[in-house]
PDB file of N, CA and C in Angstrom:
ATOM      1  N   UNK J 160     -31.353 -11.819 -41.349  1.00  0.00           N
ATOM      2  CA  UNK J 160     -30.244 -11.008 -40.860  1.00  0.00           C
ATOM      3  C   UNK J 160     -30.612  -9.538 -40.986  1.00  0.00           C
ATOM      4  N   UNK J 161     -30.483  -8.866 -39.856  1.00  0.00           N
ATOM      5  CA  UNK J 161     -31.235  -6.930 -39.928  1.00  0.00           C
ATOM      6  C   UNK J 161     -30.176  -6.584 -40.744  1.00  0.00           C
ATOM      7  N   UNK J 162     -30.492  -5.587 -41.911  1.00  0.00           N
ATOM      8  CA  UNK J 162     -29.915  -4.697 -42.458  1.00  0.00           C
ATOM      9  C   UNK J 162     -29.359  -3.588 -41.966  1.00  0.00           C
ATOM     10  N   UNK J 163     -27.854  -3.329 -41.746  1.00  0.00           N
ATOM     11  CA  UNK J 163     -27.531  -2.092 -41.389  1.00  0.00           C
ATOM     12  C   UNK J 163     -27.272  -0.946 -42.299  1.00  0.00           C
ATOM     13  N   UNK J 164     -27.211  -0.033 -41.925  1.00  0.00           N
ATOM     14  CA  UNK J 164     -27.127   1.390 -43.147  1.00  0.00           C
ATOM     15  C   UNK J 164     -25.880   1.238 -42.980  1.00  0.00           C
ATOM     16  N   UNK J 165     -25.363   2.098 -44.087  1.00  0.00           N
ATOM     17  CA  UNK J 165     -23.880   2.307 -43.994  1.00  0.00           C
ATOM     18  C   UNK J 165     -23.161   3.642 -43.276  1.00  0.00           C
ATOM     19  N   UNK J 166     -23.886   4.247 -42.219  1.00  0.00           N
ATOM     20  CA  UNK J 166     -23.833   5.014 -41.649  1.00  0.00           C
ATOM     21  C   UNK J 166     -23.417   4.887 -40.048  1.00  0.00           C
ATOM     22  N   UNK J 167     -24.684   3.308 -39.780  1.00  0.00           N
ATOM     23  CA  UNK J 167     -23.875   3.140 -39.168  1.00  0.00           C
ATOM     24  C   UNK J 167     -22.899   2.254 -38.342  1.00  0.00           C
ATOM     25  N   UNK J 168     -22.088   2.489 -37.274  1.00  0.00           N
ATOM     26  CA  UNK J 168     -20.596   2.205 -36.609  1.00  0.00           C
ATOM     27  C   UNK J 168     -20.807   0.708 -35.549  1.00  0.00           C
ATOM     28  N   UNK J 169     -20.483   0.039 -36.260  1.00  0.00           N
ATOM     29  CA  UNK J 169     -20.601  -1.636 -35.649  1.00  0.00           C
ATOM     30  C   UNK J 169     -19.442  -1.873 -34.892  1.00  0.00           C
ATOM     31  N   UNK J 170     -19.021  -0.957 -33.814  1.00  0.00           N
ATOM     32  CA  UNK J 170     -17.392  -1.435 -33.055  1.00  0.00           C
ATOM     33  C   UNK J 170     -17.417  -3.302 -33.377  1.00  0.00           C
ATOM     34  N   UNK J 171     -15.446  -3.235 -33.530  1.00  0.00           N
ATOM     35  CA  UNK J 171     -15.646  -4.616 -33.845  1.00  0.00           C
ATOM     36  C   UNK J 171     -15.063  -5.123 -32.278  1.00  0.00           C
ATOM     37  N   UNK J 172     -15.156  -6.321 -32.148  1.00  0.00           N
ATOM     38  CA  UNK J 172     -15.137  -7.441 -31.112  1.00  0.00           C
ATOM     39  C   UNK J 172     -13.791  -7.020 -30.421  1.00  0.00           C
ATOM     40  N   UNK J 173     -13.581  -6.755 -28.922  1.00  0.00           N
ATOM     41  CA  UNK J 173     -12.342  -7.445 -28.123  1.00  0.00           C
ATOM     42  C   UNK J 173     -11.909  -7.897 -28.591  1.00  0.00           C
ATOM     43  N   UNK J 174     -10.643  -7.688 -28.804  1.00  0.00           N
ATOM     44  CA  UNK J 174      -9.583  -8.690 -28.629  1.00  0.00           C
ATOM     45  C   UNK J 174      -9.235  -9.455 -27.524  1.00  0.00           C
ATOM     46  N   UNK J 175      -9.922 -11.003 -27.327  1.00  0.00           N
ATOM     47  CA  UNK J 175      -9.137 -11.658 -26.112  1.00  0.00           C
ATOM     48  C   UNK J 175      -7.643 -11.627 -25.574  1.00  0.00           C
ATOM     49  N   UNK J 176      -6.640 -11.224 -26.293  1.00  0.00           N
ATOM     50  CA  UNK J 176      -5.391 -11.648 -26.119  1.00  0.00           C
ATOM     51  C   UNK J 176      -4.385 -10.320 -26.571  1.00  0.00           C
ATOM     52  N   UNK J 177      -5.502  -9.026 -26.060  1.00  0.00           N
ATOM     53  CA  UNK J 177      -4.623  -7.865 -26.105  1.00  0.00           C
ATOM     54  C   UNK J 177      -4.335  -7.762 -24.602  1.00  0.00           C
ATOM     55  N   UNK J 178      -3.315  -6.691 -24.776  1.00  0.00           N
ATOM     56  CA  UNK J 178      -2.283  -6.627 -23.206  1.00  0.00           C
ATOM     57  C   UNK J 178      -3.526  -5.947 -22.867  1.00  0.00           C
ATOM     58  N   UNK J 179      -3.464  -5.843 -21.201  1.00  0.00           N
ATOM     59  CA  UNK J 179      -4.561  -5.168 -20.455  1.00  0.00           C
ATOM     60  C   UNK J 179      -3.464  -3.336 -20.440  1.00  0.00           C
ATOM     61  N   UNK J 180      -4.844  -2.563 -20.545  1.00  0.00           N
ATOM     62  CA  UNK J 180      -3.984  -1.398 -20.169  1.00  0.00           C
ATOM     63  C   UNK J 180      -4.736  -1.158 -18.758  1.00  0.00           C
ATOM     64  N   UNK J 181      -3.401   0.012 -18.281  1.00  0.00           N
ATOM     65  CA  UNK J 181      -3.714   1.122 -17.282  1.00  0.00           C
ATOM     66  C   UNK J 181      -4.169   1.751 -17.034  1.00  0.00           C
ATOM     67  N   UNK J 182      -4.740   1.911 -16.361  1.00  0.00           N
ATOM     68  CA  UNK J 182      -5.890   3.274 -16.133  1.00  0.00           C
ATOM     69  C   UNK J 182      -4.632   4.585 -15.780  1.00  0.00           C
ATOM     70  N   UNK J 183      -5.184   5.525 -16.092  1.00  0.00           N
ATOM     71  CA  UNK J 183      -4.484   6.979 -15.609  1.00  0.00           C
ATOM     72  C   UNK J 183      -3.919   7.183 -14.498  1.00  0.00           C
ATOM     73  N   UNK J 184      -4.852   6.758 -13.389  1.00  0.00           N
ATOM     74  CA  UNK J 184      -4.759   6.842 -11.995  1.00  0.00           C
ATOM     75  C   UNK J 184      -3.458   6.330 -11.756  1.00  0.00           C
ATOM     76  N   UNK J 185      -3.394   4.759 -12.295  1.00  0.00           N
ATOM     77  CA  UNK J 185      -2.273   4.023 -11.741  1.00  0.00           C
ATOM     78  C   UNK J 185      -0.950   4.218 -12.550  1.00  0.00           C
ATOM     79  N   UNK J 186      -1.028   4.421 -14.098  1.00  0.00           N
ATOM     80  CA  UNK J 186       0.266   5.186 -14.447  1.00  0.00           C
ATOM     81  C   UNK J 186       0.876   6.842 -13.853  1.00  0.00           C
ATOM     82  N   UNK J 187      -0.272   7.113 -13.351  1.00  0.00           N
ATOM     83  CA  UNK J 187       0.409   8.452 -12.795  1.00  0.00           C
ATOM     84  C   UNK J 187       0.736   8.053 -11.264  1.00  0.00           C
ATOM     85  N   UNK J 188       0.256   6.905 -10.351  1.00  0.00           N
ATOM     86  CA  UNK J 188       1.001   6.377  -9.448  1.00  0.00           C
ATOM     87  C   UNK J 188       2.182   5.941  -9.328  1.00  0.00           C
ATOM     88  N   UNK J 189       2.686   5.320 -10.607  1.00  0.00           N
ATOM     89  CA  UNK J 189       3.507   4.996 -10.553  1.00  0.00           C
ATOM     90  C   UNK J 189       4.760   6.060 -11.034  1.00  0.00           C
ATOM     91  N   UNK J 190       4.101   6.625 -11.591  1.00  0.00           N
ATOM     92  CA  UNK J 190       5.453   8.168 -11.979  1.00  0.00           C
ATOM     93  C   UNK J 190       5.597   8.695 -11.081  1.00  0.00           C
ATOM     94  N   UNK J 191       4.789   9.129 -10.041  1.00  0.00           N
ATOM     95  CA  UNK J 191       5.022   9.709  -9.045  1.00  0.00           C
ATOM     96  C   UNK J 191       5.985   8.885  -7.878  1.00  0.00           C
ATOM     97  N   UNK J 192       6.175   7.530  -7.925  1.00  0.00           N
ATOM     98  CA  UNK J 192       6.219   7.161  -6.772  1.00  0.00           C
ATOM     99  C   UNK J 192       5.778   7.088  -5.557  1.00  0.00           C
ATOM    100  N   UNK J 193       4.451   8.094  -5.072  1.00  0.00           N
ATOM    101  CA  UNK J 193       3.774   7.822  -3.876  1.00  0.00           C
ATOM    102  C   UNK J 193       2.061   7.812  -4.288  1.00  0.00           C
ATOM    103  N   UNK J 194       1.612   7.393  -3.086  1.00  0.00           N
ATOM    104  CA  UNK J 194       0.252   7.206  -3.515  1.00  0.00           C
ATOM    105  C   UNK J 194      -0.332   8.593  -3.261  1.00  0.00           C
ATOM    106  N   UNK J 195      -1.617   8.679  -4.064  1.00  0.00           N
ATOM    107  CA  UNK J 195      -2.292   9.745  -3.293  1.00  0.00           C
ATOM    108  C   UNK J 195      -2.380  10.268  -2.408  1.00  0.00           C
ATOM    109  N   UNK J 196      -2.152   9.618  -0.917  1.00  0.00           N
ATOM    110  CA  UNK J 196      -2.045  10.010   0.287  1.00  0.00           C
ATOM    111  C   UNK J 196      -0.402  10.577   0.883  1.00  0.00           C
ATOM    112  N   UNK J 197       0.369  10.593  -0.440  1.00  0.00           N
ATOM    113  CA  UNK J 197       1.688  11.331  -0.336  1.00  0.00           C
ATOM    114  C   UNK J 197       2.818  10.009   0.617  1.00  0.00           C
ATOM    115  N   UNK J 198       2.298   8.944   0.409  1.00  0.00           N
ATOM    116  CA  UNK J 198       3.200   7.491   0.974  1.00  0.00           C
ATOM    117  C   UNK J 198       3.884   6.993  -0.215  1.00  0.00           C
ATOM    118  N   UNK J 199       5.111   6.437  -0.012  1.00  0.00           N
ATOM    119  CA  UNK J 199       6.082   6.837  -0.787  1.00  0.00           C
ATOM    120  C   UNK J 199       5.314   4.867  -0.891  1.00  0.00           C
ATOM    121  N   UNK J 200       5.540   4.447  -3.035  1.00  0.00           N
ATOM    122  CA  UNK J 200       4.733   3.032  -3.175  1.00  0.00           C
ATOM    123  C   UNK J 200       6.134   2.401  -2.817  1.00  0.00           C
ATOM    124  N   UNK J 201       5.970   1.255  -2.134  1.00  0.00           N
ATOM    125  CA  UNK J 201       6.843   0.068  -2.422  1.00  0.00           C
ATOM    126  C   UNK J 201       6.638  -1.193  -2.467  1.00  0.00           C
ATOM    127  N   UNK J 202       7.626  -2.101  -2.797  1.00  0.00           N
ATOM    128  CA  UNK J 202       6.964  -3.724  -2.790  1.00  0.00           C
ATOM    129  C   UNK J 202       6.555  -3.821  -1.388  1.00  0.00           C
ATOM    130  N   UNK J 203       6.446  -5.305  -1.805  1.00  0.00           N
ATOM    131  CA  UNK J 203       5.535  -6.038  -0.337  1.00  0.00           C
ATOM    132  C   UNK J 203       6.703  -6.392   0.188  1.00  0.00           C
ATOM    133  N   UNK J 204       8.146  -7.052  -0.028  1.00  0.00           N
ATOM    134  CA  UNK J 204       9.326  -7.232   0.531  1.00  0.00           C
ATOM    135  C   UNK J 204       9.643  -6.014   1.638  1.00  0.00           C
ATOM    136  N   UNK J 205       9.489  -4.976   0.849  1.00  0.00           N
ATOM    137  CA  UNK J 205       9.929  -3.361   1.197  1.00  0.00           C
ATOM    138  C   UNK J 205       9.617  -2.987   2.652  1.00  0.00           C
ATOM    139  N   UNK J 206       8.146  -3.564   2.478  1.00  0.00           N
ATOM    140  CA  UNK J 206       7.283  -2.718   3.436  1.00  0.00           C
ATOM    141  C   UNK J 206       7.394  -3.786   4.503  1.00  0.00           C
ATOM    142  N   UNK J 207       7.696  -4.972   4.441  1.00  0.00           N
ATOM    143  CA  UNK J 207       8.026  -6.113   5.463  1.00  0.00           C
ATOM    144  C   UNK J 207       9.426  -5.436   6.356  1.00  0.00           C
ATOM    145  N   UNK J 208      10.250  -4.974   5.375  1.00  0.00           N
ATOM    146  CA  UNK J 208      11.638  -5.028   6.103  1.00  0.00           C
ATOM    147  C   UNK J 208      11.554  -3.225   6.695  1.00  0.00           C
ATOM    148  N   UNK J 209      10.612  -2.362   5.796  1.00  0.00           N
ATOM    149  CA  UNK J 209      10.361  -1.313   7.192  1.00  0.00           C
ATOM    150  C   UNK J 209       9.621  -1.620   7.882  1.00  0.00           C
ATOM    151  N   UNK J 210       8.663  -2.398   8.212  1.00  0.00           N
ATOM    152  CA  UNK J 210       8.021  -2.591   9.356  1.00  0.00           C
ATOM    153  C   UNK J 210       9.000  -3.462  10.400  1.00  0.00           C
ATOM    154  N   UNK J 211       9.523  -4.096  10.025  1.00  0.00           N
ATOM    155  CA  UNK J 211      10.704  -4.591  11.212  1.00  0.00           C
ATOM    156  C   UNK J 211      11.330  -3.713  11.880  1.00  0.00           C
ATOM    157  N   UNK J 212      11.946  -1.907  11.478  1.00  0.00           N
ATOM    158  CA  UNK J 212      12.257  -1.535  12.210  1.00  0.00           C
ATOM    159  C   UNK J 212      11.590  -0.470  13.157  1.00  0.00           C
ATOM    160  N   UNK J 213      10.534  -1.221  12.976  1.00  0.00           N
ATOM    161  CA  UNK J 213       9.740  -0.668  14.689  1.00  0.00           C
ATOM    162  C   UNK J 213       9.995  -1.293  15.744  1.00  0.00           C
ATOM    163  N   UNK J 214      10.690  -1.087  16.773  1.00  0.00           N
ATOM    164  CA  UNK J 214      11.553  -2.282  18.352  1.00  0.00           C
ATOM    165  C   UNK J 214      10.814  -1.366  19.361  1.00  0.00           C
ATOM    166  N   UNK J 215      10.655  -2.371  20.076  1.00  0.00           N
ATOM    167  CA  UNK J 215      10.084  -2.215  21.133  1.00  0.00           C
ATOM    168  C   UNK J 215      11.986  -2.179  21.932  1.00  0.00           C
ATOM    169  N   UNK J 216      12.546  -0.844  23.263  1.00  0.00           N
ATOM    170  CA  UNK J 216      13.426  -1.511  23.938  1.00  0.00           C
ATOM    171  C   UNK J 216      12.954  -0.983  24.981  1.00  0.00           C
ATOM    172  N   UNK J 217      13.621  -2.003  25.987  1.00  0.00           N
ATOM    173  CA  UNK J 217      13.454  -2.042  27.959  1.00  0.00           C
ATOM    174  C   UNK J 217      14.301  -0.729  28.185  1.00  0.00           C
ATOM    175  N   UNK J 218      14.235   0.062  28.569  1.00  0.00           N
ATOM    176  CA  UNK J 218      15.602   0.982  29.422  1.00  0.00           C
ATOM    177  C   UNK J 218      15.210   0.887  31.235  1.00  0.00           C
ATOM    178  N   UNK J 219      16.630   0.990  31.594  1.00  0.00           N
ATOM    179  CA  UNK J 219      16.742   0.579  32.953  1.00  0.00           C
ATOM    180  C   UNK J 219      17.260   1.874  33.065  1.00  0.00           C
ATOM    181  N   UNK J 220      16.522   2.447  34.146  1.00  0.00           N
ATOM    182  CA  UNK J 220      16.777   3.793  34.766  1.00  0.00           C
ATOM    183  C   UNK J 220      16.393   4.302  35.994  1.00  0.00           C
ATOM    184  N   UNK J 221      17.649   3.942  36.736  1.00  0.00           N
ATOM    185  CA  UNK J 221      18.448   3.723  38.165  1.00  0.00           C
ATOM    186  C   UNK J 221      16.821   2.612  38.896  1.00  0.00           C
ATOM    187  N   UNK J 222      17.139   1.621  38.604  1.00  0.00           N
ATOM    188  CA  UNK J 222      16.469   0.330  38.705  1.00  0.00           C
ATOM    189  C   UNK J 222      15.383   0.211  38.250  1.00  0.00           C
ATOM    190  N   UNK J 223      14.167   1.124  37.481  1.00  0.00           N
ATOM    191  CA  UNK J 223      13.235   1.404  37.501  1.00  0.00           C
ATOM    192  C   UNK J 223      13.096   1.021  35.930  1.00  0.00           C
ATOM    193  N   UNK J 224      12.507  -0.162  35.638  1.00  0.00           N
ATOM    194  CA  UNK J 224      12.753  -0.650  33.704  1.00  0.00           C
ATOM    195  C   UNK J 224      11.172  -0.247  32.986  1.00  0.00           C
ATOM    196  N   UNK J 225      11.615   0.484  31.841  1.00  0.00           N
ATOM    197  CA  UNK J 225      10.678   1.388  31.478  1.00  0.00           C
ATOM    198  C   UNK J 225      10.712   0.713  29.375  1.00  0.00           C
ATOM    199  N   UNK J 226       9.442   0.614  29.658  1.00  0.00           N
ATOM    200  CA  UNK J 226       9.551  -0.242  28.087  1.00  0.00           C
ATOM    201  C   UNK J 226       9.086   0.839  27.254  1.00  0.00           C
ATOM    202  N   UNK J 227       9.694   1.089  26.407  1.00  0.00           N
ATOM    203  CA  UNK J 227       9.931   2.369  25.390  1.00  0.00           C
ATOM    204  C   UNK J 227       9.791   1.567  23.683  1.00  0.00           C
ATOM    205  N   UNK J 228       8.736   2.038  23.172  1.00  0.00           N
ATOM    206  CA  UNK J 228       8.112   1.810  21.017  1.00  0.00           C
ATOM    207  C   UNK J 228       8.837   2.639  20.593  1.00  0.00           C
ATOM    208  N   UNK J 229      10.114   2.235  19.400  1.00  0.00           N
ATOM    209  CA  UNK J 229      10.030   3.583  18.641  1.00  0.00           C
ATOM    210  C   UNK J 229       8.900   3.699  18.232  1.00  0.00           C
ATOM    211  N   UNK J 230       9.126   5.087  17.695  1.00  0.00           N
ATOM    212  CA  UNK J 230       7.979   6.334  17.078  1.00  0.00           C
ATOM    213  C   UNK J 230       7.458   5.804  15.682  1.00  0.00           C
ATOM    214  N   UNK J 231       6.255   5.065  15.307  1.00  0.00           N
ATOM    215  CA  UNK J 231       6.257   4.415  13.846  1.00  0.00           C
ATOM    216  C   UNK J 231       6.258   5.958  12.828  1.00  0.00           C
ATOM    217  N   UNK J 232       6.708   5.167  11.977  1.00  0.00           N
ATOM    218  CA  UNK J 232       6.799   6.372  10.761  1.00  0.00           C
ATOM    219  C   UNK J 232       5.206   6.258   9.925  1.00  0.00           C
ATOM    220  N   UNK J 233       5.192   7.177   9.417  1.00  0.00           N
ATOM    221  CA  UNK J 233       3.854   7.347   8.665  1.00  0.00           C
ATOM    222  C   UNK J 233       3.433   5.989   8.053  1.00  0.00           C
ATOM    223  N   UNK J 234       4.003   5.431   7.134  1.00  0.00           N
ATOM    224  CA  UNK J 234       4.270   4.303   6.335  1.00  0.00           C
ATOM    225  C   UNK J 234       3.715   3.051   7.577  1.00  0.00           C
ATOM    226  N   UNK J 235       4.070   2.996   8.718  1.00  0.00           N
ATOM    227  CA  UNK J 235       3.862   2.113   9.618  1.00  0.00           C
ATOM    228  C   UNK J 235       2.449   2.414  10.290  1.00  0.00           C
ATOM    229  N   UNK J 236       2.774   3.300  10.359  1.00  0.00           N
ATOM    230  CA  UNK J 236       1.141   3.742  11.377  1.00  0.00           C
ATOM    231  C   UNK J 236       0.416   3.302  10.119  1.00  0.00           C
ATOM    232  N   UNK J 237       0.480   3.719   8.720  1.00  0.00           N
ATOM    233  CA  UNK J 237      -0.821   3.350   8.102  1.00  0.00           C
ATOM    234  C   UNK J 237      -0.954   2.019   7.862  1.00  0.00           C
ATOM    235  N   UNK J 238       0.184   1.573   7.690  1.00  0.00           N
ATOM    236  CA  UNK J 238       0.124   0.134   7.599  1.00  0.00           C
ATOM    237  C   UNK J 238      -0.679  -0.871   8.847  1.00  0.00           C
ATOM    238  N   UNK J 239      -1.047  -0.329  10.186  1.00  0.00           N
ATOM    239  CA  UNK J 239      -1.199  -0.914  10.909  1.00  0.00           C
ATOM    240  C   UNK J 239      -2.517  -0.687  11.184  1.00  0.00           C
ATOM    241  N   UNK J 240      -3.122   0.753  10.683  1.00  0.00           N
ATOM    242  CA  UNK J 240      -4.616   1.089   9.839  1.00  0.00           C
ATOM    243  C   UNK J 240      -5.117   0.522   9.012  1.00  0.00           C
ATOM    244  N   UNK J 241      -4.350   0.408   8.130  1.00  0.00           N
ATOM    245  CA  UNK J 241      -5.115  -0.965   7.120  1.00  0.00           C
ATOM    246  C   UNK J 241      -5.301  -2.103   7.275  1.00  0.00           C
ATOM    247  N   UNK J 242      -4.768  -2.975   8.711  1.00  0.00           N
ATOM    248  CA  UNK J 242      -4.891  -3.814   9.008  1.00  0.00           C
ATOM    249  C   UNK J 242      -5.964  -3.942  10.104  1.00  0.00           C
ATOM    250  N   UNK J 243      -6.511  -2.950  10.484  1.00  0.00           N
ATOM    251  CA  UNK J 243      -7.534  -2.077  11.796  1.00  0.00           C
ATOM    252  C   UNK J 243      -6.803  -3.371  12.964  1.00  0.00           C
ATOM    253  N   UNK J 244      -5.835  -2.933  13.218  1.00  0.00           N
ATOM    254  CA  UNK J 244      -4.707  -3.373  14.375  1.00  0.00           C
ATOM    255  C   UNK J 244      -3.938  -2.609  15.106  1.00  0.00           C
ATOM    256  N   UNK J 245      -3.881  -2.299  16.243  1.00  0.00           N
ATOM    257  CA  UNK J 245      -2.971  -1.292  16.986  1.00  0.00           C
ATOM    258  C   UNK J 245      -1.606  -1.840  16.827  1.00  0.00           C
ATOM    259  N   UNK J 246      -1.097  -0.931  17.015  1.00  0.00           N
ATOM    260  CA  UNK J 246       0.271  -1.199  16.604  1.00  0.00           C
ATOM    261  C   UNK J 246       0.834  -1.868  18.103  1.00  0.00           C
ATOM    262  N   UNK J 247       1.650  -3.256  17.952  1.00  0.00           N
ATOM    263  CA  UNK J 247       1.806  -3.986  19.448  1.00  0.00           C
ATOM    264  C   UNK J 247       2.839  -2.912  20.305  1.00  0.00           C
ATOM    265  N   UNK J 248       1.797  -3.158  21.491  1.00  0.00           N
ATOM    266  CA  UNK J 248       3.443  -2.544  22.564  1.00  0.00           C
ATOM    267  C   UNK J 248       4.649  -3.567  23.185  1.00  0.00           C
ATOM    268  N   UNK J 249       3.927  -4.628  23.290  1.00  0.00           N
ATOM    269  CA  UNK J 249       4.485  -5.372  24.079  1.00  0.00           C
ATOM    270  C   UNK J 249       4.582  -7.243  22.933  1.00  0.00           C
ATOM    271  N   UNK J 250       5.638  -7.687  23.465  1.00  0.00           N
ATOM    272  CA  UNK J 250       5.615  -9.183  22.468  1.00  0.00           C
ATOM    273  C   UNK J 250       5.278 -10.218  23.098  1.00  0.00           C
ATOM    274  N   UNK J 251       4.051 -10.531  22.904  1.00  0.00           N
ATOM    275  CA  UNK J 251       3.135 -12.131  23.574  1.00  0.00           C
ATOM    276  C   UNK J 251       3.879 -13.400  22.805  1.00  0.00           C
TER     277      UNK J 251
END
């Protein structure tokens, strides 16, 4: 068995069954409420039920039917970047 001096520093073992911590990054994500890129965080529920209100509507104007996207909000456009997917115009 090697002899150690008493000088020096033998860190002792992991603990298997300590809580995991946070890194900085992500506790200060979460204080902030938005990510780095200034997008406000939310669940995955969240971001389902704003992405629903992107509608596609028909307007009829004097017979002439003109299919009109709302305008996606930041949150949507990136969402549809991270998926490298254009955002649909039309519903197949």
């Amino acid at each position: 068995m090697p002899h150690t001096s008493p000088r020096q520093h033998i860190p002792a073992p992991a603990d298997p069954v300590a809580p995991a911590r946070r890194s900085a990054q992500a506790r200060a994500k979460d204080a902030g409420k938005h990510t780095p890129a200034g997008l406000p965080v939310t669940s995955y529920q969240d971001l389902l039920g704003h992405l629903s209100t992107l509608s596609r509507q028909t307007i009829d104007f004097a017979g002439q039917k003109i299919d009109k996207l709302t305008t996606p909000t930041p949150v949507q456009a990136r969402a549809f970047e991270l998926l490298s997917a254009p955002i649909p115009l039309e519903l197949r």
